[in-house]
Coordinates of C-alpha atoms in Angstrom, one line a residue:
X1 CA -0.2 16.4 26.0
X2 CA -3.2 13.9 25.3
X3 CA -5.9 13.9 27.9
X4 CA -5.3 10.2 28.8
X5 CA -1.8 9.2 30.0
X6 CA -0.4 5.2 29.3
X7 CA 1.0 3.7 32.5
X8 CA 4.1 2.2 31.9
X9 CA 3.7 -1.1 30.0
X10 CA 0.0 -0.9 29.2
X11 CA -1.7 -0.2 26.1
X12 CA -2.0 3.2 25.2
X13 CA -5.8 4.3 26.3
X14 CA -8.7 4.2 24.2
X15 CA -12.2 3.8 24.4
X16 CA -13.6 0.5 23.4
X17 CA -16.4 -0.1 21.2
X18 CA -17.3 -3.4 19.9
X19 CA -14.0 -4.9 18.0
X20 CA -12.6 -1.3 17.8
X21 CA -10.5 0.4 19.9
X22 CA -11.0 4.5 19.1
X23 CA -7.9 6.7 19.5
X24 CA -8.6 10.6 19.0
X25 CA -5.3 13.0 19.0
X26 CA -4.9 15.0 22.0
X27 CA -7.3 12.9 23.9
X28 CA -5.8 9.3 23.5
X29 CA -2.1 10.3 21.8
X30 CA 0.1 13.4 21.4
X31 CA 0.7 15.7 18.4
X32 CA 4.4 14.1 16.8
X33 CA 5.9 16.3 15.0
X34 CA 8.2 14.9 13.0
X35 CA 5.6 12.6 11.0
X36 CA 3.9 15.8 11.0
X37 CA 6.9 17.4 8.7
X38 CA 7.3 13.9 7.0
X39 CA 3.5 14.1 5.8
X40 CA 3.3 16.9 4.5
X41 CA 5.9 15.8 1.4
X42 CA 5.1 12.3 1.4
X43 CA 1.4 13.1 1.2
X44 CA 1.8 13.5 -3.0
X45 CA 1.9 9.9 -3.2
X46 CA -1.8 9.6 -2.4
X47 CA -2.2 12.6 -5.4
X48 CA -0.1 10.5 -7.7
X49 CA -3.6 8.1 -7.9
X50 CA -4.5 11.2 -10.0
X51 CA -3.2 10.7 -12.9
X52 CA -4.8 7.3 -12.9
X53 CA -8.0 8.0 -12.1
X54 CA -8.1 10.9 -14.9
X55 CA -6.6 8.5 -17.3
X56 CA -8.5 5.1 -16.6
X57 CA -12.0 6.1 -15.2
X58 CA -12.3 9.5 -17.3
X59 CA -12.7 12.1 -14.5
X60 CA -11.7 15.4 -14.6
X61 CA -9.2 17.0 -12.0
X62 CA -11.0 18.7 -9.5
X63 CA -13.7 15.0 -9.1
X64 CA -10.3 13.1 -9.1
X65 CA -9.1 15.2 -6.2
X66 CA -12.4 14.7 -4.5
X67 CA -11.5 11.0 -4.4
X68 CA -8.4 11.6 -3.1
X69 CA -9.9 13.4 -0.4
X70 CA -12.4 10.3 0.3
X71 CA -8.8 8.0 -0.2
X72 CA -7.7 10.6 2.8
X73 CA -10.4 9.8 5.3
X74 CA -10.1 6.3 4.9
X75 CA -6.5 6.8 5.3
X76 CA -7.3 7.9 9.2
X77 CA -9.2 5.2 10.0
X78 CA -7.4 2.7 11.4
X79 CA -5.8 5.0 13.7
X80 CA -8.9 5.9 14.9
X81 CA -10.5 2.3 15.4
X82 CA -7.0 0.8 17.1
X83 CA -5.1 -0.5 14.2
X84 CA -1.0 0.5 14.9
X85 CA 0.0 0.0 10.9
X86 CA 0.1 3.0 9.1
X87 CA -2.4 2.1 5.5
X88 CA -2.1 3.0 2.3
X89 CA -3.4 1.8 -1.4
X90 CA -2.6 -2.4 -2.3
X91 CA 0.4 -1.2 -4.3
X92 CA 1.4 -4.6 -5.6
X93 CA -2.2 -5.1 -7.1
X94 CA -2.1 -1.6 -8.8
X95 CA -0.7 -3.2 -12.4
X96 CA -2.8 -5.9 -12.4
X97 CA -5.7 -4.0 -11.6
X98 CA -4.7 -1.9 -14.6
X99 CA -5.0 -4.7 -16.9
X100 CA -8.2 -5.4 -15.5
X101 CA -9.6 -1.4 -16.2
X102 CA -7.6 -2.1 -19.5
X103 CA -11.2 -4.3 -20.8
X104 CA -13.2 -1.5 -20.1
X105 CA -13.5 2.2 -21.9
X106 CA -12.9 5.3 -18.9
X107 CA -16.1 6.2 -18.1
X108 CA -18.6 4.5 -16.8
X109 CA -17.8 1.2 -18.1
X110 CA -14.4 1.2 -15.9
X111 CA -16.0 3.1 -13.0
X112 CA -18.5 0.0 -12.8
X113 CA -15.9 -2.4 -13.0
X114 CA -13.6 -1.1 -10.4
X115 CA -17.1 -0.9 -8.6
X116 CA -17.1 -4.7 -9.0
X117 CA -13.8 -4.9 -8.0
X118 CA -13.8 -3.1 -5.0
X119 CA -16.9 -4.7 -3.8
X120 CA -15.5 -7.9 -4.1
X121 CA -12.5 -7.3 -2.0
X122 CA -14.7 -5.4 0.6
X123 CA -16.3 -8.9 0.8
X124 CA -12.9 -10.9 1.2
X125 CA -11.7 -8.9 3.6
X126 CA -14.8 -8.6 5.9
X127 CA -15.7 -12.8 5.5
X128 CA -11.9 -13.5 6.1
X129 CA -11.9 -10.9 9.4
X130 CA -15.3 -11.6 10.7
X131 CA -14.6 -15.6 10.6
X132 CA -10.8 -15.2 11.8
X133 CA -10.3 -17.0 8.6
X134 CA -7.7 -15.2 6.9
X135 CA -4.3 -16.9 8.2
X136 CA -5.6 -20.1 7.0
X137 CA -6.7 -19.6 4.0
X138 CA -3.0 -17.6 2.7
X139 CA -1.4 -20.8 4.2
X140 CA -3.8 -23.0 2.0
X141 CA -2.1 -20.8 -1.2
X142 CA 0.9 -23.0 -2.6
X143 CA 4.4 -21.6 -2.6
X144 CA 4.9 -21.3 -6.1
X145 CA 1.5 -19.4 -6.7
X146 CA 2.4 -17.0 -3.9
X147 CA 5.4 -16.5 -5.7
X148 CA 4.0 -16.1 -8.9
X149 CA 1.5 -13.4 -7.6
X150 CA 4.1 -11.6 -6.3
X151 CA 6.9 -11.6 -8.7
X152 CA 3.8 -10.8 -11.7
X153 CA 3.2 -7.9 -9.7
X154 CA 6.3 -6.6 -9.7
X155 CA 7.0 -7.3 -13.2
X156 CA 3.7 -5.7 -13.9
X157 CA 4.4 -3.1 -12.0
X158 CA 7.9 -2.4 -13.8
X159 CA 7.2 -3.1 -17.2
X160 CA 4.1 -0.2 -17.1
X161 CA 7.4 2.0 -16.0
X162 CA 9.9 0.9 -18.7
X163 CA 7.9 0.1 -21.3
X164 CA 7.7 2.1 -24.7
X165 CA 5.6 5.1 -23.7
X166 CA 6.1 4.5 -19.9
X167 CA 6.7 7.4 -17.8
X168 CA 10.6 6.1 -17.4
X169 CA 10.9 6.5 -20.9
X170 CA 9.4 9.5 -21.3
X171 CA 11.6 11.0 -18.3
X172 CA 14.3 9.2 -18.0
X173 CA 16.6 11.2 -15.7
X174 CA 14.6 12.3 -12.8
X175 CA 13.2 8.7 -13.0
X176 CA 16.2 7.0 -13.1
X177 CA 18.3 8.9 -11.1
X178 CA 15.6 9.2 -8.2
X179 CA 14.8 5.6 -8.3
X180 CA 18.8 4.8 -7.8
X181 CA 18.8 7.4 -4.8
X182 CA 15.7 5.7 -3.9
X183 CA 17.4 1.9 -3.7
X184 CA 20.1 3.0 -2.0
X185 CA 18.3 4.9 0.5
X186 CA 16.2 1.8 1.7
X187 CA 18.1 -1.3 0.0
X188 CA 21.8 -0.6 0.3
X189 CA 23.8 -2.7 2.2
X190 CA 26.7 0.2 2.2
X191 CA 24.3 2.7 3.3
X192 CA 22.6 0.7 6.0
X193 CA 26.7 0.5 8.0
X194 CA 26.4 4.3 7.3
X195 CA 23.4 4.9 9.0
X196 CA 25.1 3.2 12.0
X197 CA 28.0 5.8 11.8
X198 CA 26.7 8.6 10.1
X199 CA 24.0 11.0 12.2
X200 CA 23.2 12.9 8.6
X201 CA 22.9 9.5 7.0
X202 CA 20.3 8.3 10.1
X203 CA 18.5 11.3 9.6
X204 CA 17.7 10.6 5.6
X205 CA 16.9 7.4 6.5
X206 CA 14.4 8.3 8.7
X207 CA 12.2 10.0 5.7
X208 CA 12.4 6.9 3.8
X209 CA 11.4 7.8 0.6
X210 CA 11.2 11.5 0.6
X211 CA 14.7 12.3 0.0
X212 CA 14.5 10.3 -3.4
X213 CA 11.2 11.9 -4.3
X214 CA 12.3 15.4 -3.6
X215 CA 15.4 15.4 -5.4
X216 CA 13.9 13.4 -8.7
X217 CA 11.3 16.5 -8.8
X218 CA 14.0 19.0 -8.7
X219 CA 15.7 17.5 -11.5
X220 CA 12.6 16.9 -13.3
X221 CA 12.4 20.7 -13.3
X222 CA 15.8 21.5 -13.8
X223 CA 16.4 19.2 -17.1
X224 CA 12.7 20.4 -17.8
X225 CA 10.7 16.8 -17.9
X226 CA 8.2 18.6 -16.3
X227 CA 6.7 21.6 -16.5
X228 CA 7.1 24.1 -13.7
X229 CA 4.9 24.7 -11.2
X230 CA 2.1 27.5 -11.0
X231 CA 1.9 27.9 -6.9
X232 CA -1.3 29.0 -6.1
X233 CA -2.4 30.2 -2.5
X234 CA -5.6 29.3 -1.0
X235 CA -7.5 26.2 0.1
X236 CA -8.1 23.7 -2.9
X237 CA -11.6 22.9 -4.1
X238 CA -12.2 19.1 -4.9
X239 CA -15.7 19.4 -6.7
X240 CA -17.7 16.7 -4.8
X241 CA -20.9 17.7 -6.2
X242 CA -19.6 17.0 -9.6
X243 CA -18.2 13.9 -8.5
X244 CA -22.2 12.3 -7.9
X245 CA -22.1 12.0 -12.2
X246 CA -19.0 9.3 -11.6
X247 CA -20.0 7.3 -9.1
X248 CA -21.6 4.0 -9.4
X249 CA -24.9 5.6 -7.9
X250 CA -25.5 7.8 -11.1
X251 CA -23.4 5.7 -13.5
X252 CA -25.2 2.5 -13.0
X253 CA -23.8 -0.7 -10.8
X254 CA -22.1 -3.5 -12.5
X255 CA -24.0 -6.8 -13.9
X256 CA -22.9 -10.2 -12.6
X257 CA -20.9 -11.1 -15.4
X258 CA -18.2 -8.4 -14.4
X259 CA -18.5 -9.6 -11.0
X260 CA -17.2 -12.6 -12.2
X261 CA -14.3 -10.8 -14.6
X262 CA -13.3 -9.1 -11.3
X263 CA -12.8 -12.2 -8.9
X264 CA -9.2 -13.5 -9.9
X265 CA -8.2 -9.6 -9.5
X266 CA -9.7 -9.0 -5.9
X267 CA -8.1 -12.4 -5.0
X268 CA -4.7 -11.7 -6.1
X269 CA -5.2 -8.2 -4.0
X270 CA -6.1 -9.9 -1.1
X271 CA -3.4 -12.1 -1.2
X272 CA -1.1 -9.3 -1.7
X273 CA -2.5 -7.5 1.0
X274 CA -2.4 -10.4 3.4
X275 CA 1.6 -10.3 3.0
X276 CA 1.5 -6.7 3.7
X277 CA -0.5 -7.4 7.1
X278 CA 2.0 -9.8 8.0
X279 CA 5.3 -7.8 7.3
X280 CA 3.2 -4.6 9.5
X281 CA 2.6 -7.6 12.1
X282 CA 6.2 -7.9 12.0
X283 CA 7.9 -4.9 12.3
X284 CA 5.1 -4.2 15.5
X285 CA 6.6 -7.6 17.0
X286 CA 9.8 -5.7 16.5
X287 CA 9.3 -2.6 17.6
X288 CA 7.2 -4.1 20.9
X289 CA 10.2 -6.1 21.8
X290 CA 12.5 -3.3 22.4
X291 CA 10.0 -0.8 23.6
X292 CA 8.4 -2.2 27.1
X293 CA 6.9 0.7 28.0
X294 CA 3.7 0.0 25.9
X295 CA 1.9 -3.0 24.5
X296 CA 1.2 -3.2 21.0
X297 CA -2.3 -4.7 19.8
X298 CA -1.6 -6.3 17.0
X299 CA -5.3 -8.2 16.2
X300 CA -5.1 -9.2 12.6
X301 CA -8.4 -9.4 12.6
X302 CA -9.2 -5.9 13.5
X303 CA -6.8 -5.4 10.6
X304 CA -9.2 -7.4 8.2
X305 CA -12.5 -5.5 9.1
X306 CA -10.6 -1.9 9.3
X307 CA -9.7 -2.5 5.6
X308 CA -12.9 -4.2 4.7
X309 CA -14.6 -0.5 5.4
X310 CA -12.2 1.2 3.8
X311 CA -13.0 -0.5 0.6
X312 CA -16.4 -0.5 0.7
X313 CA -16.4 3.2 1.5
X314 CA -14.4 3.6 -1.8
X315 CA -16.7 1.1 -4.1
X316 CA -19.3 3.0 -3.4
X317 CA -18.4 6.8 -3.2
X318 CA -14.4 6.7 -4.8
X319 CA -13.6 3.8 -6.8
X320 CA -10.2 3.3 -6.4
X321 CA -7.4 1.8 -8.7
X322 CA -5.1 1.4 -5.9
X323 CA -7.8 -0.2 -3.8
X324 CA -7.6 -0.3 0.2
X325 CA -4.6 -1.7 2.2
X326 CA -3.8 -2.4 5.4
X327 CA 0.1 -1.2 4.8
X328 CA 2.1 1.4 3.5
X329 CA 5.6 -0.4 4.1
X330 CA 8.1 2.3 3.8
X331 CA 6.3 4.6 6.0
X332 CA 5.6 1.5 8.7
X333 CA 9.0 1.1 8.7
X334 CA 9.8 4.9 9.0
X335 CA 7.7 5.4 11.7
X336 CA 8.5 2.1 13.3
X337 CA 12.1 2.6 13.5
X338 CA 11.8 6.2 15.1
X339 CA 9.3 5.0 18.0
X340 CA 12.2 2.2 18.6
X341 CA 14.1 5.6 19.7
X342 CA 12.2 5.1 22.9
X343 CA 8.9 7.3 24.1
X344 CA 10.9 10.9 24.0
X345 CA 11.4 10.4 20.5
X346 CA 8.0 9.0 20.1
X347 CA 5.4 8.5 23.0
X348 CA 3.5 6.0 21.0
X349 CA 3.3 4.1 18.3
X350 CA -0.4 5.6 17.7
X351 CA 0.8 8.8 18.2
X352 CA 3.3 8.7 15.1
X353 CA 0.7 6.9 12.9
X354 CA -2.1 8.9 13.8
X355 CA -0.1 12.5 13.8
X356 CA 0.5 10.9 9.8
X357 CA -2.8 10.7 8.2
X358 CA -4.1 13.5 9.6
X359 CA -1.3 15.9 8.9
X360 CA -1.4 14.0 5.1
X361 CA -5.0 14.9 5.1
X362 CA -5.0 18.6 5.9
X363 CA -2.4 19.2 3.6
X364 CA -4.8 17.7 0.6
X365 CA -6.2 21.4 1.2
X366 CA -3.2 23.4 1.3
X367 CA -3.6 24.9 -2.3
X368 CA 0.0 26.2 -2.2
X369 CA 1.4 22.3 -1.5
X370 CA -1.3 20.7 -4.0
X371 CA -0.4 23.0 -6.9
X372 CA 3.6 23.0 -6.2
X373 CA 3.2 19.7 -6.6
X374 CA 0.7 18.9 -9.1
X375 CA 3.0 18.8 -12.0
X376 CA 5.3 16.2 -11.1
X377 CA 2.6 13.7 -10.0
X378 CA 3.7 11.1 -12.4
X379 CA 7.0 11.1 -10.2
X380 CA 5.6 10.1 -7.1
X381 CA 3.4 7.5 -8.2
X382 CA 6.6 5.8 -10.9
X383 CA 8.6 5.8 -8.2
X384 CA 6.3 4.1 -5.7
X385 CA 5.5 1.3 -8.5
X386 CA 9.5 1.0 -9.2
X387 CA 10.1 0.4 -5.3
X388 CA 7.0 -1.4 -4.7
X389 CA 8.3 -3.9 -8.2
X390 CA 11.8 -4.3 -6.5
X391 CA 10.2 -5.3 -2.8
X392 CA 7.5 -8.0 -4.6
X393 CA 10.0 -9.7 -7.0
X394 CA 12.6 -9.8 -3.8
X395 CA 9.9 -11.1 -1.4
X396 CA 8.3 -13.3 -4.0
X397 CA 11.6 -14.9 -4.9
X398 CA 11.9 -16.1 -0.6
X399 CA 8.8 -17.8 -1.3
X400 CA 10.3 -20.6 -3.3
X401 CA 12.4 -23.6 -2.4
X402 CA 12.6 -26.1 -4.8
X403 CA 13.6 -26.0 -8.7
X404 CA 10.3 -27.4 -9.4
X405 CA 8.1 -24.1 -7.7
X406 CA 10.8 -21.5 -9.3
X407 CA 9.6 -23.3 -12.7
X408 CA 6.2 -22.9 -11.8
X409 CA 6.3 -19.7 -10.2
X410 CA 8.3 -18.3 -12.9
X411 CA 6.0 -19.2 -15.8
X412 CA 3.1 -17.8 -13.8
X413 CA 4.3 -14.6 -13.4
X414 CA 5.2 -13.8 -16.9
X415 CA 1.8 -14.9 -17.8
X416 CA 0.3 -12.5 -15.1
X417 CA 2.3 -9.9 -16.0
X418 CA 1.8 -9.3 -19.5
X419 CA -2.0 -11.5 -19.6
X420 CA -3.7 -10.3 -16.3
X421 CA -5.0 -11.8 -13.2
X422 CA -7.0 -14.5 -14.5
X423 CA -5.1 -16.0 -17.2
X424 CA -1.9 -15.8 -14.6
X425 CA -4.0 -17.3 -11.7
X426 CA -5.5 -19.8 -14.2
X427 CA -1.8 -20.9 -15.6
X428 CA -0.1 -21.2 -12.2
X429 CA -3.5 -23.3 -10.9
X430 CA -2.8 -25.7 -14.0
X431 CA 1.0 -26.0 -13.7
X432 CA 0.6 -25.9 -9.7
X433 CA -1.5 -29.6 -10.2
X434 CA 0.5 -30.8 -13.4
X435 CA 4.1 -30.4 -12.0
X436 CA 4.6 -30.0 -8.4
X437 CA 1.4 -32.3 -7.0
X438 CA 3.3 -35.9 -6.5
X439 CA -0.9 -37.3 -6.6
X440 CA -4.0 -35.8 -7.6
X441 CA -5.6 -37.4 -4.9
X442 CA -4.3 -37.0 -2.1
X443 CA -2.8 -34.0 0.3
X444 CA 0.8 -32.9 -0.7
X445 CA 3.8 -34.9 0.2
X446 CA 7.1 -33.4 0.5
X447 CA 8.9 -33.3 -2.3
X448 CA 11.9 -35.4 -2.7
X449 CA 14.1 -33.0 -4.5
X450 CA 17.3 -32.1 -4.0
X451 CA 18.0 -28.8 -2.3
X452 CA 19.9 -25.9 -2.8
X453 CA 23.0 -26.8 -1.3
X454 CA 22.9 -30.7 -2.5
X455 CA 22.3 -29.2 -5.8
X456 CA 26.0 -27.0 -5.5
X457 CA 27.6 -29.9 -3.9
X458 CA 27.0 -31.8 -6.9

């Protein structure tokens, strides 16, 4: 039991300091032990940024883990300052952020440009939190160019999957059959009435994507896609003193023309990132509506300047290609729909989140997990870039209305997808001003097209 107990329909306790609110386990929230369990298999997505990191910056295992273990104290931050959304990496942004690294050679030419990168979005996120500016300015972004963002993403996203030479292709039946278990876990309608019925069905759901994972690994092994694993026992050792040779400090910092290179990127991520802060805002408005016996802070803001330090801590000591964010959705939505159980189930919504991260970061030392683990990797991070396609191309399709912004959105996308951020943000921009503005001049009317249903009527 935590040292401080919540009254009934107060905030859970924590002590204040400046725009933070800190939360420590056992002093501010209780141990939960089913995210506990739940972490400690869902924690190989975060090692899943290895093979990236090995593969597009040049580092060696044991400095990639070392970053992974910097990824994992960001990771318990925003428990700790008072945000209730459990993070993770900008998922959407991770293919376009690929074709950004894709300009540079691994090494230090990549590591300065993700430097760049990160920077950059360190800097959105802190102007847009400290200014409260950050609702207004996604409302300021056009339908169709929200769209396009987010439908390029997730073709981005599943094209580096399916592609020749794409991990999909090169294992095609743990991949395909766990990413099938995977959509009908969290997208069926069928299995969403069974949940209702079903108690074993409730319980799967309630791991989100584990399930899926767990049984795409075993048959990954079993049809030998991948290698079995060599358990070894032990702590692991992430070599952070060889880790100084790749960081921006020994490899040099990036001139201003990458700066530049890097700016339609760490928009696009922020963008993405901003939807992700609203859907977390929403499912806390959700879960605070049916649960009265607490009160759920949920200051977008402190949101903003949580993630802001997260990715300046990782420019400077573990650039990241999955970057900072505020939300990992399937988990949120895990943990969320436990703590809707009511306070035996959960006692807070801090509790579960916290119990998370830190359970996900003790077990990046549990040498017996790591290396059970370590050689289906590839599996965990294909199949959070094959869910992660499916939710951006579904979300980014809401975001349009009007033949006109499906056109524009459309074309953007492909162009982001296959071109990169700047040449996609640059052809929506264009198309935006020659097809959908009805004046050049003057603030946007309201288009007079015919809507959906007219359009079937006729």
């Amino acid at each position: 039991m935590p040292i401080y107990e919540r009254k009934e329909g107060q905030e859970q306790p924590y002590w204040p300091v400046g725009p933070f609110k800190v939360r420590l386990p056992f002093v501010h929230y209780r141990w939960e032990k089913a995210e506990f369990l739940q972490a400690l298999i869902m924690f190989v997505v975060s090692l899943g940024m290895i093979p990236l990191l090995t593969e597009y910056l040049g580092l060696p295992y044991q400095v990639a883990l070392a970053y992974i273990v910097i990824g994992g104290i960001g990771f318990m931050l925003p428990t700790l300052l008072g945000v209730a959304m459990v993070p993770g990496w900008i998922t959407p942004a991770i293919p376009v952020v690929l074709l950004f690294l894709g300009n540079f050679e691994p090494g230090p030419q990549a590591i300065q440009a993700l430097f760049a990168l990160q920077f950059i979005v360190f800097a959105i996120f802190f102007i847009m939190g400290i200014t409260k500016l950050g609702g207004r300015l996604v409302e300021l972004v056009p339908n169709s160019l929200k769209a396009g963002i987010l439908i390029g993403a997730g073709l981005a996203a599943l094209m580096g999957e399916i592609q020749h030479g794409g991990r999909l292709m090169n294992t095609p039946i743990s991949l395909i059959i766990g990413s099938l278990i995977a959509f009908y876990i969290l997208f069926s309608l069928s299995f969403k009435q069974l949940v209702e019925k079903n108690k074993l069905a409730k319980s799967i759901a309630d791991y989100g994507l584990v399930p899926a994972m767990i049984i795409a690994m075993v048959i990954g092994w079993m049809f030998s896609e991948y290698p079995l694993a060599n358990v070894e026992w032990g702590i692991t050792k992430p070599d952070f003193i060889g880790m100084w040779s790749y960081l921006p400090f020994a490899v040099g910092f990036p001139g201003y023309e990458i700066f530049l290179m890097a700016v339609p990127t760490a928009i696009i991520a922020y963008i993405i990132a901003f939807g992700d802060i609203i859907v977390g805002k929403t499912l806390l408005q959700r879960a605070d509506a049916k649960r009265k016996d607490e009160l759920i802070d949920t200051n977008v803001n402190r949101v903003h300047l949580v993630t802001s330090i997260r990715n300046l801590m990782h420019a400077f000591f573990a650039p990241y290609p999955g970057l900072a964010g505020p939300l990992w959705t399937p988990v949120q939505a895990t943990v969320v729909e436990r703590y809707m159980h009511g306070r035996k189930a959960m006692d807070s919504i801090h509790s579960g989140i916290g119990t998370f991260w830190i359970a996900g970061f003790i077990a990046l030392f549990i040498l017996p997990l790591v290396s059970l683990f370590q050689p289906v990797l590839p599996i965990a991070l294909s199949l959070t870039l094959i869910i992660t396609a499916y939710v951006c191309i579904s979300v980014g399709v809401e975001q349009v209305h009007t033949t006109t912004e499906r056109g524009v959105a459309g074309i953007m996308a492909v162009v982001l997808a296959i071109h990169g951020a700047t040449y996609g943000l640059i052809a929506g921009i264009i198309l935006y001003f020659l097809i959908e503005k009805t004046s050049l001049f003057k603030a946007k009317q309201k288009e007079e097209e015919v809507s959906d249903e007219e359009e079937k009527a006729s």
